[in-house]
Amino acid sequence: MTLAAYMHELSMVSNIIDIAIHEAKKRNATSVIEVNLVVGKYSMLGLEQLCYCYDLLIKDTLLKTSKLNIKHEDGKIHCDKCKYKGPIPLKEEPEYHIIFPTLVCPKCGNPAEIISGRDCYIKSLKVKT
Amino acid sequence: MTKIVEHEEDEVFDIELEESILKKNEDFAKKNSELFKTNNIKTIDIMGSIGSGKTSLIEAMVKRLKEKHQIAVLNGDLTTTIDSDRVAKHGVDVIQINTGKECHLDANLISKALEDMELDQLDLIIIENVGNLICPGEFRLGAEQRLVVISVTEGPYMVLKHPFIFMEANVVVINKLDLAEAMNVEFEKLKADVMSINPKAEVIGTSCRNDKGIIYVIGALNLN
Ligand SMILES: Nc1nc2c(ncn2[C@@H]2O[C@H](COP(=O)(O)OP(=O)(O)OP(=O)(O)O)[C@@H](O)[C@H]2O)c(=O)[nH]1
Ligand SMILES: [Mg+2]
Ligand SMILES: [Zn+2]
């Protein structure tokens, strides 16, 4: 694990905790019990690093006894031209045999856009008042 | 009158959020983007691997553009001012943004830097992001265009191994072509790799050392 990758999770987790504390305080909660996180398959976040950073950063916060639940979300693209909507297509490079994702629409060949799978969001929180 | 103090049961409840953890950044990016638009400033976020030639490319571009444009360069670096000093030599405004331990610039840092700038005096802002092919792609800064610089010295797999940052870019520069033969890396192959990930990207080969290809980068960015 490179230092850069590790720092990345650290700043993401600190965002998660900030959002959770903000929401909990808004509702006068005394503690957060559960954080339900959805992580895109194609986000750059490593699960192990996420959990590690989470345990590190929740100390002395409203989240200190909380549980982090992580659900994966598949990547999807949308093609504006032919209206195709489906999984991010994967291609194999013939020479090095590397499999990589592509924005080329599998139906019509036009450039498509990623609509899910890159983001990470808090789906819900369970809090106690 | 008796006052009853009731023991309140702990109440547990769910909060539905659906809030992206990047939302705060996206909000700042939108704000920056609007600020650039109202001031008629073109902006370019230059991302790329460590040492691929981001600062060299900025120097070469600034040399050619400074007569025609009012330029400021924002330089994101972990701690040092080496890159800022190199660009400042060319006589344009340079603002150093120390990211400390962060692996990327974020829109909030840019927004803070913009507070101290005289935006009405500028028409082009070039931002050098932190050298890294992973994180900067996820953090939009509000720049109108995004450019990724890689170089042939990083070997033939660089593009396919980091596909997502190339999806974010509208211009991709493959630098250090003077070393391509020695490295046994083909520009055309790297270009094809980028195009198969992101068919909309414009791919340009450069050698900043020999000042080659820079005008095509400038053209691709519509800065003529
Ligand atoms: N041979 C060759 N060397 C180059 C070229 N462009 C840049 N370099 C050299 O590569 C090294 C790194 O260049 P920089 O411009 O500092 O790269 P950078 O991406 O800004 O680096 P960081 O900001 O540290 O990530 C320097 O020694 C440059 O002189 C090129 O086209 N050919
Ligand atoms: Mg640099
Ligand atoms: Zn299509």
PDB file of N, CA and C and ligand atoms in Angstrom, chain B residues 48-59 75-77 83 86 128-132 149 151 153 175-179 206-211, ligand 1:
ATOM      1  N   GLY B  48      -1.296  14.224 -13.556  1.00  0.00           N
ATOM      2  CA  GLY B  48      -0.331  13.322 -14.171  1.00  0.00           C
ATOM      3  C   GLY B  48       0.552  12.664 -13.147  1.00  0.00           C
ATOM      4  N   SER B  49       1.365  11.724 -13.621  1.00  0.00           N
ATOM      5  CA  SER B  49       2.209  10.983 -12.687  1.00  0.00           C
ATOM      6  C   SER B  49       3.359  11.853 -12.173  1.00  0.00           C
ATOM      7  N   ILE B  50       3.989  11.382 -11.128  1.00  0.00           N
ATOM      8  CA  ILE B  50       5.130  12.103 -10.555  1.00  0.00           C
ATOM      9  C   ILE B  50       6.249  12.175 -11.587  1.00  0.00           C
ATOM     10  N   GLY B  51       6.745  13.379 -11.797  1.00  0.00           N
ATOM     11  CA  GLY B  51       7.903  13.538 -12.675  1.00  0.00           C
ATOM     12  C   GLY B  51       7.639  13.354 -14.154  1.00  0.00           C
ATOM     13  N   SER B  52       6.356  13.328 -14.563  1.00  0.00           N
ATOM     14  CA  SER B  52       6.055  13.089 -15.976  1.00  0.00           C
ATOM     15  C   SER B  52       6.324  14.325 -16.833  1.00  0.00           C
ATOM     16  N   GLY B  53       6.439  15.486 -16.181  1.00  0.00           N
ATOM     17  CA  GLY B  53       6.722  16.709 -16.928  1.00  0.00           C
ATOM     18  C   GLY B  53       5.627  17.759 -16.834  1.00  0.00           C
ATOM     19  N   LYS B  54       4.845  17.728 -15.781  1.00  0.00           N
ATOM     20  CA  LYS B  54       3.762  18.704 -15.614  1.00  0.00           C
ATOM     21  C   LYS B  54       4.319  20.127 -15.555  1.00  0.00           C
ATOM     22  N   THR B  55       5.330  20.330 -14.700  1.00  0.00           N
ATOM     23  CA  THR B  55       5.900  21.677 -14.579  1.00  0.00           C
ATOM     24  C   THR B  55       6.598  22.084 -15.868  1.00  0.00           C
ATOM     25  N   SER B  56       7.311  21.149 -16.498  1.00  0.00           N
ATOM     26  CA  SER B  56       7.994  21.465 -17.760  1.00  0.00           C
ATOM     27  C   SER B  56       6.982  21.886 -18.823  1.00  0.00           C
ATOM     28  N   LEU B  57       5.845  21.188 -18.880  1.00  0.00           N
ATOM     29  CA  LEU B  57       4.814  21.525 -19.857  1.00  0.00           C
ATOM     30  C   LEU B  57       4.244  22.915 -19.565  1.00  0.00           C
ATOM     31  N   ILE B  58       4.005  23.195 -18.293  1.00  0.00           N
ATOM     32  CA  ILE B  58       3.463  24.502 -17.920  1.00  0.00           C
ATOM     33  C   ILE B  58       4.457  25.607 -18.299  1.00  0.00           C
ATOM     34  N   GLU B  59       5.741  25.370 -18.020  1.00  0.00           N
ATOM     35  CA  GLU B  59       6.754  26.359 -18.399  1.00  0.00           C
ATOM     36  C   GLU B  59       6.733  26.613 -19.901  1.00  0.00           C
ATOM     37  N   ASN B  75       0.097  26.199  -8.069  1.00  0.00           N
ATOM     38  CA  ASN B  75       0.957  25.041  -7.998  1.00  0.00           C
ATOM     39  C   ASN B  75       0.701  24.207  -6.764  1.00  0.00           C
ATOM     40  N   GLY B  76       0.168  23.032  -6.973  1.00  0.00           N
ATOM     41  CA  GLY B  76      -0.081  22.144  -5.836  1.00  0.00           C
ATOM     42  C   GLY B  76       1.127  21.265  -5.604  1.00  0.00           C
ATOM     43  N   ASP B  77       1.652  21.314  -4.421  1.00  0.00           N
ATOM     44  CA  ASP B  77       2.813  20.481  -4.124  1.00  0.00           C
ATOM     45  C   ASP B  77       2.711  20.064  -2.670  1.00  0.00           C
ATOM     46  N   ASP B  83       8.788  23.831  -7.854  1.00  0.00           N
ATOM     47  CA  ASP B  83       8.040  23.994  -9.102  1.00  0.00           C
ATOM     48  C   ASP B  83       7.548  25.428  -9.270  1.00  0.00           C
ATOM     49  N   ARG B  86      10.287  27.634 -10.467  1.00  0.00           N
ATOM     50  CA  ARG B  86      10.603  27.414 -11.881  1.00  0.00           C
ATOM     51  C   ARG B  86       9.632  28.177 -12.775  1.00  0.00           C
ATOM     52  N   GLU B 128      -1.348  23.182 -11.505  1.00  0.00           N
ATOM     53  CA  GLU B 128      -0.580  21.922 -11.467  1.00  0.00           C
ATOM     54  C   GLU B 128      -1.027  21.115 -10.265  1.00  0.00           C
ATOM     55  N   ASN B 129      -1.643  19.985 -10.540  1.00  0.00           N
ATOM     56  CA  ASN B 129      -2.115  19.109  -9.465  1.00  0.00           C
ATOM     57  C   ASN B 129      -0.952  18.294  -8.900  1.00  0.00           C
ATOM     58  N   VAL B 130      -1.184  17.618  -7.810  1.00  0.00           N
ATOM     59  CA  VAL B 130      -0.142  16.795  -7.198  1.00  0.00           C
ATOM     60  C   VAL B 130       0.127  15.569  -8.084  1.00  0.00           C
ATOM     61  N   GLY B 131       1.394  15.223  -8.243  1.00  0.00           N
ATOM     62  CA  GLY B 131       1.764  14.096  -9.093  1.00  0.00           C
ATOM     63  C   GLY B 131       1.240  12.773  -8.558  1.00  0.00           C
ATOM     64  N   ASN B 132       0.289  12.176  -9.285  1.00  0.00           N
ATOM     65  CA  ASN B 132      -0.426  11.007  -8.774  1.00  0.00           C
ATOM     66  C   ASN B 132      -1.493  10.669  -9.811  1.00  0.00           C
ATOM     67  N   VAL B 149      -0.815  14.396 -17.950  1.00  0.00           N
ATOM     68  CA  VAL B 149       0.515  14.207 -18.536  1.00  0.00           C
ATOM     69  C   VAL B 149       1.109  12.896 -18.034  1.00  0.00           C
ATOM     70  N   SER B 151       4.550  10.099 -19.193  1.00  0.00           N
ATOM     71  CA  SER B 151       5.725  10.111 -20.057  1.00  0.00           C
ATOM     72  C   SER B 151       6.109   8.682 -20.423  1.00  0.00           C
ATOM     73  N   THR B 153       8.777   7.241 -20.139  1.00  0.00           N
ATOM     74  CA  THR B 153       9.713   6.582 -19.210  1.00  0.00           C
ATOM     75  C   THR B 153       8.979   5.756 -18.159  1.00  0.00           C
ATOM     76  N   ASN B 175       4.562  12.641 -22.812  1.00  0.00           N
ATOM     77  CA  ASN B 175       5.775  13.466 -22.837  1.00  0.00           C
ATOM     78  C   ASN B 175       7.047  12.614 -22.900  1.00  0.00           C
ATOM     79  N   LYS B 176       8.151  13.285 -23.084  1.00  0.00           N
ATOM     80  CA  LYS B 176       9.498  12.677 -23.150  1.00  0.00           C
ATOM     81  C   LYS B 176       9.634  11.753 -24.347  1.00  0.00           C
ATOM     82  N   LEU B 177       9.019  12.168 -25.483  1.00  0.00           N
ATOM     83  CA  LEU B 177       9.123  11.347 -26.688  1.00  0.00           C
ATOM     84  C   LEU B 177      10.570  11.208 -27.141  1.00  0.00           C
ATOM     85  N   ASP B 178      11.440  12.146 -26.715  1.00  0.00           N
ATOM     86  CA  ASP B 178      12.867  12.017 -27.062  1.00  0.00           C
ATOM     87  C   ASP B 178      13.468  10.734 -26.490  1.00  0.00           C
ATOM     88  N   LEU B 179      12.821  10.182 -25.461  1.00  0.00           N
ATOM     89  CA  LEU B 179      13.342   8.963 -24.843  1.00  0.00           C
ATOM     90  C   LEU B 179      12.579   7.704 -25.273  1.00  0.00           C
ATOM     91  N   THR B 206       4.625  14.952 -26.846  1.00  0.00           N
ATOM     92  CA  THR B 206       5.502  16.115 -26.690  1.00  0.00           C
ATOM     93  C   THR B 206       6.889  15.682 -26.239  1.00  0.00           C
ATOM     94  N   SER B 207       7.825  16.590 -26.450  1.00  0.00           N
ATOM     95  CA  SER B 207       9.095  16.484 -25.757  1.00  0.00           C
ATOM     96  C   SER B 207       9.354  17.876 -25.198  1.00  0.00           C
ATOM     97  N   CYS B 208       9.058  18.033 -23.937  1.00  0.00           N
ATOM     98  CA  CYS B 208       9.238  19.359 -23.328  1.00  0.00           C
ATOM     99  C   CYS B 208      10.711  19.735 -23.333  1.00  0.00           C
ATOM    100  N   ARG B 209      11.571  18.732 -23.209  1.00  0.00           N
ATOM    101  CA  ARG B 209      13.007  19.004 -23.243  1.00  0.00           C
ATOM    102  C   ARG B 209      13.397  19.690 -24.536  1.00  0.00           C
ATOM    103  N   ASN B 210      12.837  19.236 -25.666  1.00  0.00           N
ATOM    104  CA  ASN B 210      13.184  19.824 -26.965  1.00  0.00           C
ATOM    105  C   ASN B 210      12.130  20.806 -27.460  1.00  0.00           C
ATOM    106  N   ASP B 211      11.209  21.134 -26.583  1.00  0.00           N
ATOM    107  CA  ASP B 211      10.180  22.108 -26.942  1.00  0.00           C
ATOM    108  C   ASP B 211       9.327  21.647 -28.131  1.00  0.00           C
TER     109      ASP B 211
HETATM  110  N1  LIG C   1      14.191  13.677 -21.500  1.00  0.00           N
HETATM  111  C1  LIG C   1      13.189  14.455 -21.132  1.00  0.00           C
HETATM  112  N2  LIG C   1      13.108  14.879 -19.861  1.00  0.00           N
HETATM  113  C2  LIG C   1      12.083  15.661 -19.513  1.00  0.00           C
HETATM  114  C3  LIG C   1      11.075  16.051 -20.434  1.00  0.00           C
HETATM  115  N3  LIG C   1      10.168  16.814 -19.793  1.00  0.00           N
HETATM  116  C4  LIG C   1      10.586  16.911 -18.512  1.00  0.00           C
HETATM  117  N4  LIG C   1      11.743  16.221 -18.337  1.00  0.00           N
HETATM  118  C5  LIG C   1      12.516  16.055 -17.089  1.00  0.00           C
HETATM  119  O1  LIG C   1      11.794  15.231 -16.194  1.00  0.00           O
HETATM  120  C6  LIG C   1      11.985  15.669 -14.852  1.00  0.00           C
HETATM  121  C7  LIG C   1      10.657  15.965 -14.193  1.00  0.00           C
HETATM  122  O2  LIG C   1      10.024  17.029 -14.879  1.00  0.00           O
HETATM  123  P1  LIG C   1       8.964  17.992 -14.169  1.00  0.00           P
HETATM  124  O3  LIG C   1       8.503  18.964 -15.188  1.00  0.00           O
HETATM  125  O4  LIG C   1       9.537  18.519 -12.917  1.00  0.00           O
HETATM  126  O5  LIG C   1       7.844  16.933 -13.846  1.00  0.00           O
HETATM  127  P2  LIG C   1       6.571  17.107 -12.893  1.00  0.00           P
HETATM  128  O6  LIG C   1       5.513  16.224 -13.448  1.00  0.00           O
HETATM  129  O7  LIG C   1       6.229  18.534 -12.723  1.00  0.00           O
HETATM  130  O8  LIG C   1       7.138  16.510 -11.533  1.00  0.00           O
HETATM  131  P3  LIG C   1       6.454  16.568 -10.066  1.00  0.00           P
HETATM  132  O9  LIG C   1       5.776  17.898  -9.946  1.00  0.00           O
HETATM  133  O10 LIG C   1       7.621  16.411  -9.146  1.00  0.00           O
HETATM  134  O11 LIG C   1       5.505  15.407 -10.019  1.00  0.00           O
HETATM  135  C8  LIG C   1      12.887  16.898 -14.956  1.00  0.00           C
HETATM  136  O12 LIG C   1      14.213  16.496 -14.718  1.00  0.00           O
HETATM  137  C9  LIG C   1      12.701  17.362 -16.365  1.00  0.00           C
HETATM  138  O13 LIG C   1      13.830  18.051 -16.860  1.00  0.00           O
HETATM  139  C10 LIG C   1      11.202  15.597 -21.794  1.00  0.00           C
HETATM  140  O14 LIG C   1      10.387  15.871 -22.674  1.00  0.00           O
HETATM  141  N5  LIG C   1      12.273  14.797 -22.069  1.00  0.00           N
END
